[in-house]
Structure formats: C-alpha cells, structure tokens
C-alpha cells in the first residue's frame, strides 16, 4: 500500500489543446490516474502539428511527447452532436474532467461547466484557461508569452548581465512554457483540493487561470509595490555577483549572508581590494556593488566553472553552474536521483525522459509515449463504452471519431 | 480565534510549518488558502531570513515575507533547547503535515527526521523542500532561486540568443513551492484513501529542470542541444513583445495559425503583409520573423498597449499588455476573481495582496488573516491546542524555550 500512487484507479478525461491543461494531465497521469486525452479527429491536438512546418526542429514533437506521456488518446469531433454525446458517456465514467475550451466555444459544444456539473454531480470539472472562465477577460485568447507578461514577470526579465549588455531590447521570456506549466501545476493543486472533499460535497467546478497562477508565483512584485517600490528590470539586478562568465562557461553566485561573502573573499585568495575594512559592512558592499562586480568578473574569467562550484560549495558559498542539457544528463546528482526514465519512442527506440520533479516513496514511472490521435478509440469507445463495431465505423465515416 | 471554515477543501488539516525563505513558506501559504490551519514555527534565535532585508538586492525592505506568512499562525520554539524539541514534537503530534526546508540532514541531527516523526504521528505527511533534494552527492549544496535555476537548466536556456544566461528569480522559488504544494496535496489525498503517510521530497533544482523537460527530451532523442532563443517559440510567429505608446510600455502578441495571422494583418491595416509571400504560411513567417517583428513594432508604436490588446482580442488574436505590479494591482478582472484582493489587519491597516489563484464552485479558497506578529499565537497553540497551563507557558517563555 506504501507504493500505491495517489490517483490509482481515478479516471481523468482531458480535453486539452493548450500547454497548461496538458501539463496538468501529465502530472495526474504520473501520479497514477488513467488519463484519456480527447483530440480532434484526423490532425489531433494542435500541438502535434507544430513540428512538420519546422522539420529541422523537433522541439514541438518533443513538447507533445513530454506533455502527453502515460495518456491514452481518443478522437472526437465535438462540433457534432454525436461527438458531444460520446464525450458525455466518457464523463459519466470519470471523476475528473480537464478542459481548456474557450467559454464561447464551450457554449456551442454544450460543454459549459454549469451544464456538465448539472448532468454529472459527482464530476470535478477543472477549467484551465489563460485568464480563467469568469471575469471580463475570460474570452481573451492567450499563449505562453501573453500569460507570462500578464503575470508580471515578463516585464521584469531579463536582469543582471543580460540587461547590462542589452538595455534597450524588449523584455525576454523564460525558456519554454514556464507560465503555462505553472498554470498546470495550479490546476493539479485545485484538483487534489476538490478530491479531498469529494466524498463530502460531491463534484464541483474549479476555475483555473494561468494568469492568476503566475501572479501568485510573482507575489513578491505586489508586496514590493505595497512597500513603495515598483519593481523594474532596470532596478532589480543583484548589486554584485549574479551571472559570472568563466573561462569555460557561466556560473551563478549569490552571497546573501555575511559568512558567504567572507567565504568568497577566501576563495578569491583575499585580494587587497576585497580586504577593504569598509566592505565588511553589507550596506557598503551594496553601495560599492559595481566596483565589486568589476573585480569579481575579472577574477571569474580566469576560473573554470566546475572548480568554482566545488571549491565554493566546500566553503558554503552559493555557486552553481549554468548547466546545459548534456550536463544535466551527466550529473551524478541527476543519476543518483533517478530523474529520468526510458520510454519507447516510435522510430527512435528507448529515449530518456524526465519524470516528475517530486518524489514520494518511489519515483514516478513512465509507461507509454503518446501514440497517433485516436490510437485508443477501439479500446475505449468500443470495449470500455461497449459500442458496436458498426457504430465505430459509421462515426469514422462521418468524422465523429 | 477563527474556527475552521467547514466549506474549505483542507478543513481539519493542520500544518506544522518549519520552512523559511520563499519556496517552503509559499507552499504552506497556498495550502492555508485552501483551508489548512498553518502554524509557522520560528525562533528569535533563528529568524526566517526573509523577514530581514538583504542589501545585495539593493533595497532595505523585507522580501516576500508579509505575503507568504499571511493566513498563518505564528509560534516561537527554540529548537536548540531540548525542551523546545519536545515542544516541537508535541505540535507535530497534533498536525497532519510537517513542512521543513532545512539543509538535508539537519532534521535528522535535530532528532526530527521522518522516522522519528512517524513514531510521533504514524500517518504524518512530511514535506522536505530543498535546493538539491534529500539524496545524492550534491544534497548539501547551498542554493537560492537563481542557483537552482542555473543547475536545473532553465536559467541556461533563458536569454537573448546572442547573450548570456539569465537569472530566474523569485518566480523560481515560488514555482518550487507550487510544485511542493501539489506533491503534498497528492500525499494527503493518498493518505485519505490508504491511511498511509509519506515523506515528500521536493528538490527546487528538479522543479527548475521540469520547465525544460521538452528540451531534454529533444536532446536525448536527437543529440541536438537547445540553446537560448530569446522570445522565439516555434512555430508561433509572430511571438514577441512590442513597444507601444508611452515610456517602457509593451504588448505581447502571439500567433499560432494562418487565420490568426490574417486577422492580425487586417487589424494592422497592412494589405501588403496579407499577401506578401514571406508571411502567408507559418513556416515562412517563422523564417522571416525578424522582418515581420519590425513591421509589427512600427504599428504598435503608434498605439497604446490597451488599444492593441482590445483590437486584436476582438478578432481572436492573443495579445496582452506587459503588466507591471501597478497594472496587476489595478486590474479589475483579477479583482473580480479575487486573485488580487485587499487584506485588512485587526488594527485597520489595509494592503493589496495576491489572493487564492483558484475559484471553486462549492468549497472556495480564501485569504483571511493578516501576517502574524512573531509568537502571536503562542497562547492559542500551546494553551488551547496542547492544553498547557498559563503558568507552564510563561515558565517556558522565561526559560527561553518559547522564544
């Protein structure tokens, strides 16, 4: 029982076209839920379509695979009433429904939370939208960059060295789908919260906004405003330290505590400039940040990243390497933590994929990589929902599945 | 004292919160908004570092303490005193969840490791949140957000194509906290189903890595390493931030389909763009994105970010202003949702804060109480919950056990 995954036996229907809702489905699948993804007949999830236009870049494929591991796929055309009916048959057997259809389209597809919750009082309907399902911006469309900037962090990036080098450029985003993954994590938190009271109150609908999730992770920003500071990327770089260019790559250094600064002085070999009595005072260091940085950066250029990390950490000075993908695979820490698991990928064989960034008593396991759209139609619509082969054929001809 | 709200998802769940800094306190802050009674345990001997200002940030106010400590109760226990340790165990014995963010190994040294806690409370859910995780050769490495952003790889891949990596700051801490809350909730739900507790191990560095999972999969599948790519997000084109009227005002625009592109070009009133062979299809738009960005920027410069947003959203094109903190504080949409709200203290002070990021139709989350003063709930927790007498409590205060 110790090894039972949290969502063992829980059925989730995921009607997702965007990253946030798909990421939520990924996490639920990794925690043991049976996740059935509903896709458009033919082309499937729009995220599948990303790669062919840019054949040299497999990233879109990689994103789809990462998001949809451990899920089954059925295809349903939800603009047709028979498609809607089949979806409702699936929902009748599910505990959780994740949906990221925009509210106006939900209305046309008879998928509004109110109507679905009335039909299935035990169902937990998790709506995941860029700006949520309620409020004046609920119809607004949004992708990663919009969500990221709506949450406040977009305006604050970059900082430190990158900003010094390119002060006039537009803000730069965090790599990938940072805002949308956070939206997905927020949705999973709410899903578990609703499950905690499921026996008592039954189903309900939960309205997740990717913007809200990102305003929450950026809460520092609002607190600073209350303290009288409007955070700005040109004002918030560390006074010294930060990104350091070394002889063979980049390192990060941050000395918040007095003992860390003292360790850094030792590591640098106690150079005369750093022995200045005045620099023992953290406020004075803050004031002389530029001077410290000039020295620190010149010194760092003569150092190797790994040396700094190992010698620095031995002195309890926070130093880290800016790790490239290859470094992450090679790291002993990564290997000791079993962060990756091999899955069979069509045409590529066994490929290592990151599991989940959390561990209970056992690491999560990866069982299956995403298949073609509707790969599980026969098993789920036929065997599980017990529809006849002739019906499946008819729906196929009509484009319902 | 406010009783549990019977309609909250985590009603009846109590958290003994030993976390400090940002990630851990944010995770318990989230669970407190879901209705858990969260007891923050501190000592004047070992203050939460985030109560204090850090000159390296160049400002003299505390970081995010007021927000993430709100909705919690505060008690003081000196863990260096054996009697303090006993007291901590008593608090844990009446809790469902114990959260800590010490360096790996410290809890065991203190005598509060998972194996000990299980004896005190067999089905306890213990959350350990750390920079590197509880195991592995680098488990004791020190780390703050920009450091685990670097080691985890997300900082390496963030930045302009021709520039250095970029520090991912507080949002990295809080994302780790969000993941930690998710994992703790999962463990609590499993406990509800099976009666079995868990030790949940969340490594902030691994959370950072989870944000680049697709790049790592690509590398492992093809051997091709992704590099920094600015605001590019293939196959979206355009996908960037554009200058608008006003000082440092920007709007984000992202286009995923040809239909969205046509709507954008129509709203820009640029007939040439609509028919230009470079821009008609996603692949060629991607190829000529820098040229396209210049054309879009010359249009957005003549408008406010609100005008651009309204115009493009009216035809289903994803556009939104680049919000600063003031924009967030003033946003009526989020005020309607309660994700930004006003919080008042019993002394009449009011502050605009981040509210719960979720809406529940039947069991609403909420942010109810102001940031506690240190030790504000000593008498309630030690007296009412643990049944200690006033004399006993006062004695422990004198002995600096409650301190």
mmCIF file of C-alpha atoms in Angstrom, chain A residues 52-307:
data_model
loop_
_atom_site.group_PDB
_atom_site.id
_atom_site.type_symbol
_atom_site.label_atom_id
_atom_site.label_comp_id
_atom_site.label_asym_id
_atom_site.label_seq_id
_atom_site.Cartn_x
_atom_site.Cartn_y
_atom_site.Cartn_z
ATOM 1 C CA UNK A 52 6.232 19.431 -39.603
ATOM 2 C CA UNK A 53 6.308 23.093 -40.541
ATOM 3 C CA UNK A 54 9.763 23.259 -38.998
ATOM 4 C CA UNK A 55 11.113 19.866 -39.864
ATOM 5 C CA UNK A 56 14.641 20.733 -38.770
ATOM 6 C CA UNK A 57 13.414 21.436 -35.285
ATOM 7 C CA UNK A 58 11.987 18.517 -33.361
ATOM 8 C CA UNK A 59 11.060 20.662 -30.411
ATOM 9 C CA UNK A 60 7.337 20.701 -30.977
ATOM 10 C CA UNK A 61 7.320 16.934 -31.171
ATOM 11 C CA UNK A 62 9.394 16.784 -28.032
ATOM 12 C CA UNK A 63 6.959 19.090 -26.261
ATOM 13 C CA UNK A 64 3.965 16.990 -27.268
ATOM 14 C CA UNK A 65 5.688 13.800 -26.120
ATOM 15 C CA UNK A 66 6.734 15.356 -22.808
ATOM 16 C CA UNK A 67 3.219 16.607 -22.134
ATOM 17 C CA UNK A 68 1.335 13.511 -23.131
ATOM 18 C CA UNK A 69 3.300 10.634 -21.725
ATOM 19 C CA UNK A 70 1.235 7.937 -19.954
ATOM 20 C CA UNK A 71 -2.048 9.050 -21.573
ATOM 21 C CA UNK A 72 -4.465 7.289 -23.944
ATOM 22 C CA UNK A 73 -5.908 9.078 -26.950
ATOM 23 C CA UNK A 74 -9.396 9.067 -28.411
ATOM 24 C CA UNK A 75 -10.632 11.332 -31.185
ATOM 25 C CA UNK A 76 -13.994 13.073 -31.047
ATOM 26 C CA UNK A 77 -15.411 15.882 -33.153
ATOM 27 C CA UNK A 78 -17.115 17.984 -30.508
ATOM 28 C CA UNK A 79 -18.796 20.223 -33.082
ATOM 29 C CA UNK A 80 -21.052 17.248 -33.900
ATOM 30 C CA UNK A 81 -23.783 16.204 -31.505
ATOM 31 C CA UNK A 82 -22.718 12.560 -31.633
ATOM 32 C CA UNK A 83 -19.205 13.569 -30.630
ATOM 33 C CA UNK A 84 -20.630 15.528 -27.703
ATOM 34 C CA UNK A 85 -22.748 12.537 -26.724
ATOM 35 C CA UNK A 86 -19.724 10.231 -26.710
ATOM 36 C CA UNK A 87 -17.771 12.699 -24.592
ATOM 37 C CA UNK A 88 -20.610 12.674 -22.073
ATOM 38 C CA UNK A 89 -20.504 8.883 -21.990
ATOM 39 C CA UNK A 90 -16.832 9.182 -21.076
ATOM 40 C CA UNK A 91 -17.569 11.817 -18.440
ATOM 41 C CA UNK A 92 -20.197 9.560 -16.858
ATOM 42 C CA UNK A 93 -17.364 7.154 -16.020
ATOM 43 C CA UNK A 94 -14.808 9.733 -14.930
ATOM 44 C CA UNK A 95 -14.004 11.568 -11.703
ATOM 45 C CA UNK A 96 -12.155 14.472 -13.284
ATOM 46 C CA UNK A 97 -12.641 16.485 -16.481
ATOM 47 C CA UNK A 98 -9.884 18.868 -17.561
ATOM 48 C CA UNK A 99 -10.993 21.277 -20.259
ATOM 49 C CA UNK A 100 -9.389 24.324 -21.875
ATOM 50 C CA UNK A 101 -12.069 25.170 -24.432
ATOM 51 C CA UNK A 102 -12.753 28.927 -24.526
ATOM 52 C CA UNK A 103 -16.102 29.863 -22.927
ATOM 53 C CA UNK A 104 -17.789 30.933 -26.212
ATOM 54 C CA UNK A 105 -16.920 27.599 -27.830
ATOM 55 C CA UNK A 106 -17.956 25.644 -24.723
ATOM 56 C CA UNK A 107 -21.360 27.176 -25.156
ATOM 57 C CA UNK A 108 -21.669 25.879 -28.741
ATOM 58 C CA UNK A 109 -20.406 22.441 -27.763
ATOM 59 C CA UNK A 110 -22.793 22.105 -24.755
ATOM 60 C CA UNK A 111 -19.749 21.944 -22.521
ATOM 61 C CA UNK A 112 -20.378 24.778 -20.088
ATOM 62 C CA UNK A 113 -19.312 23.946 -16.529
ATOM 63 C CA UNK A 114 -22.832 24.655 -15.261
ATOM 64 C CA UNK A 115 -24.482 22.216 -17.670
ATOM 65 C CA UNK A 116 -21.842 19.491 -17.276
ATOM 66 C CA UNK A 117 -21.892 19.715 -13.479
ATOM 67 C CA UNK A 118 -25.694 19.520 -13.503
ATOM 68 C CA UNK A 119 -25.509 16.352 -15.628
ATOM 69 C CA UNK A 120 -22.715 14.778 -13.577
ATOM 70 C CA UNK A 121 -22.994 15.909 -9.955
ATOM 71 C CA UNK A 122 -20.013 13.775 -8.905
ATOM 72 C CA UNK A 123 -17.661 15.138 -11.560
ATOM 73 C CA UNK A 124 -14.835 17.558 -10.800
ATOM 74 C CA UNK A 125 -14.714 19.915 -13.805
ATOM 75 C CA UNK A 126 -11.329 21.619 -13.992
ATOM 76 C CA UNK A 127 -11.434 24.555 -16.383
ATOM 77 C CA UNK A 128 -7.960 25.773 -17.391
ATOM 78 C CA UNK A 129 -7.822 29.000 -19.414
ATOM 79 C CA UNK A 130 -5.267 31.796 -19.883
ATOM 80 C CA UNK A 131 -7.431 34.275 -17.935
ATOM 81 C CA UNK A 132 -9.945 31.912 -16.310
ATOM 82 C CA UNK A 133 -13.580 31.221 -17.173
ATOM 83 C CA UNK A 134 -15.042 34.093 -15.142
ATOM 84 C CA UNK A 135 -14.329 37.800 -15.385
ATOM 85 C CA UNK A 136 -14.097 40.405 -18.112
ATOM 86 C CA UNK A 137 -11.028 38.867 -19.795
ATOM 87 C CA UNK A 138 -12.321 35.301 -19.828
ATOM 88 C CA UNK A 139 -12.761 35.336 -23.620
ATOM 89 C CA UNK A 140 -9.243 36.630 -24.192
ATOM 90 C CA UNK A 141 -7.006 34.318 -26.141
ATOM 91 C CA UNK A 142 -3.539 33.764 -24.781
ATOM 92 C CA UNK A 143 -0.408 31.714 -25.352
ATOM 93 C CA UNK A 144 2.739 31.424 -23.278
ATOM 94 C CA UNK A 145 4.190 34.857 -23.917
ATOM 95 C CA UNK A 146 0.867 36.559 -23.189
ATOM 96 C CA UNK A 147 0.345 34.593 -19.989
ATOM 97 C CA UNK A 148 3.908 35.275 -18.885
ATOM 98 C CA UNK A 149 3.507 39.024 -19.391
ATOM 99 C CA UNK A 150 0.044 39.101 -17.836
ATOM 100 C CA UNK A 151 1.518 37.733 -14.602
ATOM 101 C CA UNK A 152 4.114 40.477 -14.196
ATOM 102 C CA UNK A 153 7.358 38.532 -14.519
ATOM 103 C CA UNK A 154 7.657 39.220 -18.250
ATOM 104 C CA UNK A 155 8.136 42.921 -17.574
ATOM 105 C CA UNK A 156 10.963 42.150 -15.146
ATOM 106 C CA UNK A 157 13.105 39.985 -17.422
ATOM 107 C CA UNK A 158 15.961 39.962 -18.080
ATOM 108 C CA UNK A 159 18.105 41.315 -15.269
ATOM 109 C CA UNK A 160 21.750 41.234 -14.336
ATOM 110 C CA UNK A 161 24.369 40.710 -17.002
ATOM 111 C CA UNK A 162 21.955 40.226 -19.932
ATOM 112 C CA UNK A 163 20.265 43.536 -19.157
ATOM 113 C CA UNK A 164 23.577 45.348 -18.826
ATOM 114 C CA UNK A 165 24.568 44.065 -22.261
ATOM 115 C CA UNK A 166 21.254 44.810 -23.977
ATOM 116 C CA UNK A 167 19.459 47.549 -22.024
ATOM 117 C CA UNK A 168 17.330 48.707 -24.954
ATOM 118 C CA UNK A 169 15.907 45.373 -26.080
ATOM 119 C CA UNK A 170 12.358 44.224 -25.396
ATOM 120 C CA UNK A 171 11.980 42.059 -22.290
ATOM 121 C CA UNK A 172 12.894 38.401 -22.766
ATOM 122 C CA UNK A 173 10.792 35.458 -21.620
ATOM 123 C CA UNK A 174 11.809 32.461 -19.537
ATOM 124 C CA UNK A 175 12.564 29.479 -21.775
ATOM 125 C CA UNK A 176 9.714 27.241 -22.926
ATOM 126 C CA UNK A 177 6.321 27.302 -21.232
ATOM 127 C CA UNK A 178 7.139 28.488 -17.737
ATOM 128 C CA UNK A 179 3.860 30.360 -17.233
ATOM 129 C CA UNK A 180 1.711 27.597 -18.704
ATOM 130 C CA UNK A 181 3.402 24.816 -16.713
ATOM 131 C CA UNK A 182 2.726 26.852 -13.586
ATOM 132 C CA UNK A 183 -0.903 27.104 -14.689
ATOM 133 C CA UNK A 184 -0.947 23.318 -14.982
ATOM 134 C CA UNK A 185 0.533 22.840 -11.507
ATOM 135 C CA UNK A 186 -2.061 25.253 -10.126
ATOM 136 C CA UNK A 187 -4.788 23.146 -11.759
ATOM 137 C CA UNK A 188 -3.420 19.969 -10.169
ATOM 138 C CA UNK A 189 -3.373 21.616 -6.722
ATOM 139 C CA UNK A 190 -7.014 22.587 -7.151
ATOM 140 C CA UNK A 191 -7.892 19.104 -8.410
ATOM 141 C CA UNK A 192 -6.445 17.463 -5.298
ATOM 142 C CA UNK A 193 -8.173 20.052 -3.128
ATOM 143 C CA UNK A 194 -11.516 19.177 -4.738
ATOM 144 C CA UNK A 195 -10.756 15.464 -4.323
ATOM 145 C CA UNK A 196 -10.110 15.977 -0.603
ATOM 146 C CA UNK A 197 -13.752 16.995 -0.084
ATOM 147 C CA UNK A 198 -15.242 14.852 -2.853
ATOM 148 C CA UNK A 199 -16.881 12.334 -0.508
ATOM 149 C CA UNK A 200 -18.479 15.147 1.407
ATOM 150 C CA UNK A 201 -19.606 17.678 -1.212
ATOM 151 C CA UNK A 202 -19.505 15.635 -4.423
ATOM 152 C CA UNK A 203 -18.359 17.211 -7.664
ATOM 153 C CA UNK A 204 -17.834 20.884 -8.396
ATOM 154 C CA UNK A 205 -16.139 23.073 -10.918
ATOM 155 C CA UNK A 206 -12.812 24.662 -10.476
ATOM 156 C CA UNK A 207 -11.796 27.693 -12.485
ATOM 157 C CA UNK A 208 -8.063 27.955 -13.162
ATOM 158 C CA UNK A 209 -6.460 30.999 -14.728
ATOM 159 C CA UNK A 210 -2.868 30.779 -15.930
ATOM 160 C CA UNK A 211 -2.590 34.496 -15.231
ATOM 161 C CA UNK A 212 -3.682 34.011 -11.601
ATOM 162 C CA UNK A 213 -1.128 31.235 -11.122
ATOM 163 C CA UNK A 214 1.617 33.497 -12.409
ATOM 164 C CA UNK A 215 0.558 36.492 -10.364
ATOM 165 C CA UNK A 216 0.760 34.149 -7.363
ATOM 166 C CA UNK A 217 4.283 32.956 -8.174
ATOM 167 C CA UNK A 218 5.183 36.608 -8.747
ATOM 168 C CA UNK A 219 3.630 37.736 -5.435
ATOM 169 C CA UNK A 220 6.887 39.375 -4.456
ATOM 170 C CA UNK A 221 6.093 42.035 -7.040
ATOM 171 C CA UNK A 222 2.816 43.105 -5.427
ATOM 172 C CA UNK A 223 4.316 43.053 -1.965
ATOM 173 C CA UNK A 224 7.110 45.360 -3.094
ATOM 174 C CA UNK A 225 4.539 47.739 -4.543
ATOM 175 C CA UNK A 226 2.907 47.849 -1.118
ATOM 176 C CA UNK A 227 6.312 48.701 0.373
ATOM 177 C CA UNK A 228 6.575 51.618 -2.068
ATOM 178 C CA UNK A 229 8.790 50.062 -4.752
ATOM 179 C CA UNK A 230 7.564 49.493 -8.283
ATOM 180 C CA UNK A 231 9.785 46.622 -9.409
ATOM 181 C CA UNK A 232 11.526 47.196 -12.719
ATOM 182 C CA UNK A 233 14.055 45.106 -14.581
ATOM 183 C CA UNK A 234 16.490 48.028 -14.592
ATOM 184 C CA UNK A 235 16.350 48.308 -10.828
ATOM 185 C CA UNK A 236 16.379 44.771 -9.551
ATOM 186 C CA UNK A 237 19.696 43.266 -10.586
ATOM 187 C CA UNK A 238 21.829 41.965 -7.746
ATOM 188 C CA UNK A 239 24.247 44.664 -6.667
ATOM 189 C CA UNK A 240 27.099 42.227 -7.124
ATOM 190 C CA UNK A 241 27.514 38.596 -8.078
ATOM 191 C CA UNK A 242 24.881 37.025 -10.308
ATOM 192 C CA UNK A 243 25.840 35.625 -13.714
ATOM 193 C CA UNK A 244 29.622 35.289 -13.993
ATOM 194 C CA UNK A 245 31.380 34.401 -17.211
ATOM 195 C CA UNK A 246 34.162 31.918 -16.542
ATOM 196 C CA UNK A 247 36.860 30.567 -18.862
ATOM 197 C CA UNK A 248 34.653 27.645 -19.907
ATOM 198 C CA UNK A 249 31.027 28.687 -19.352
ATOM 199 C CA UNK A 250 28.796 30.569 -16.959
ATOM 200 C CA UNK A 251 28.394 30.313 -13.199
ATOM 201 C CA UNK A 252 25.910 31.879 -10.790
ATOM 202 C CA UNK A 253 26.947 33.340 -7.467
ATOM 203 C CA UNK A 254 24.903 34.979 -4.741
ATOM 204 C CA UNK A 255 26.121 35.904 -1.267
ATOM 205 C CA UNK A 256 23.169 36.882 0.900
ATOM 206 C CA UNK A 257 24.789 36.088 4.218
ATOM 207 C CA UNK A 258 27.903 37.578 5.809
ATOM 208 C CA UNK A 259 29.667 34.203 6.079
ATOM 209 C CA UNK A 260 29.070 33.612 2.376
ATOM 210 C CA UNK A 261 30.770 36.893 1.473
ATOM 211 C CA UNK A 262 33.671 36.058 3.771
ATOM 212 C CA UNK A 263 33.955 32.640 2.110
ATOM 213 C CA UNK A 264 34.054 34.322 -1.291
ATOM 214 C CA UNK A 265 36.900 36.583 -0.200
ATOM 215 C CA UNK A 266 38.807 33.482 0.951
ATOM 216 C CA UNK A 267 38.079 31.681 -2.317
ATOM 217 C CA UNK A 268 39.408 34.638 -4.322
ATOM 218 C CA UNK A 269 42.645 34.429 -2.318
ATOM 219 C CA UNK A 270 41.964 37.518 -0.195
ATOM 220 C CA UNK A 271 42.834 40.142 -2.826
ATOM 221 C CA UNK A 272 43.697 43.599 -1.474
ATOM 222 C CA UNK A 273 40.537 45.271 -2.831
ATOM 223 C CA UNK A 274 38.316 42.756 -1.017
ATOM 224 C CA UNK A 275 40.165 43.197 2.276
ATOM 225 C CA UNK A 276 38.995 46.818 2.496
ATOM 226 C CA UNK A 277 37.517 47.179 6.000
ATOM 227 C CA UNK A 278 34.516 49.070 4.629
ATOM 228 C CA UNK A 279 33.420 46.028 2.602
ATOM 229 C CA UNK A 280 32.761 44.076 5.769
ATOM 230 C CA UNK A 281 29.537 46.047 6.007
ATOM 231 C CA UNK A 282 26.805 44.586 3.764
ATOM 232 C CA UNK A 283 25.341 48.034 3.120
ATOM 233 C CA UNK A 284 28.672 49.333 1.945
ATOM 234 C CA UNK A 285 29.046 46.300 -0.326
ATOM 235 C CA UNK A 286 25.668 47.129 -1.793
ATOM 236 C CA UNK A 287 26.797 50.710 -2.429
ATOM 237 C CA UNK A 288 30.077 49.572 -3.967
ATOM 238 C CA UNK A 289 28.408 46.822 -5.986
ATOM 239 C CA UNK A 290 29.759 47.976 -9.322
ATOM 240 C CA UNK A 291 33.346 48.043 -8.100
ATOM 241 C CA UNK A 292 32.961 44.588 -6.529
ATOM 242 C CA UNK A 293 31.480 43.286 -9.755
ATOM 243 C CA UNK A 294 34.337 44.607 -11.873
ATOM 244 C CA UNK A 295 36.830 42.705 -9.732
ATOM 245 C CA UNK A 296 34.640 39.622 -9.363
ATOM 246 C CA UNK A 297 34.017 39.355 -13.098
ATOM 247 C CA UNK A 298 37.684 39.799 -13.986
ATOM 248 C CA UNK A 299 38.607 37.065 -11.495
ATOM 249 C CA UNK A 300 35.817 34.719 -12.674
ATOM 250 C CA UNK A 301 37.108 34.863 -16.246
ATOM 251 C CA UNK A 302 40.296 33.169 -15.071
ATOM 252 C CA UNK A 303 38.378 30.351 -13.360
ATOM 253 C CA UNK A 304 36.733 27.132 -14.507
ATOM 254 C CA UNK A 305 33.040 26.771 -13.649
ATOM 255 C CA UNK A 306 33.293 23.349 -12.020
ATOM 256 C CA UNK A 307 36.221 24.458 -9.849
#
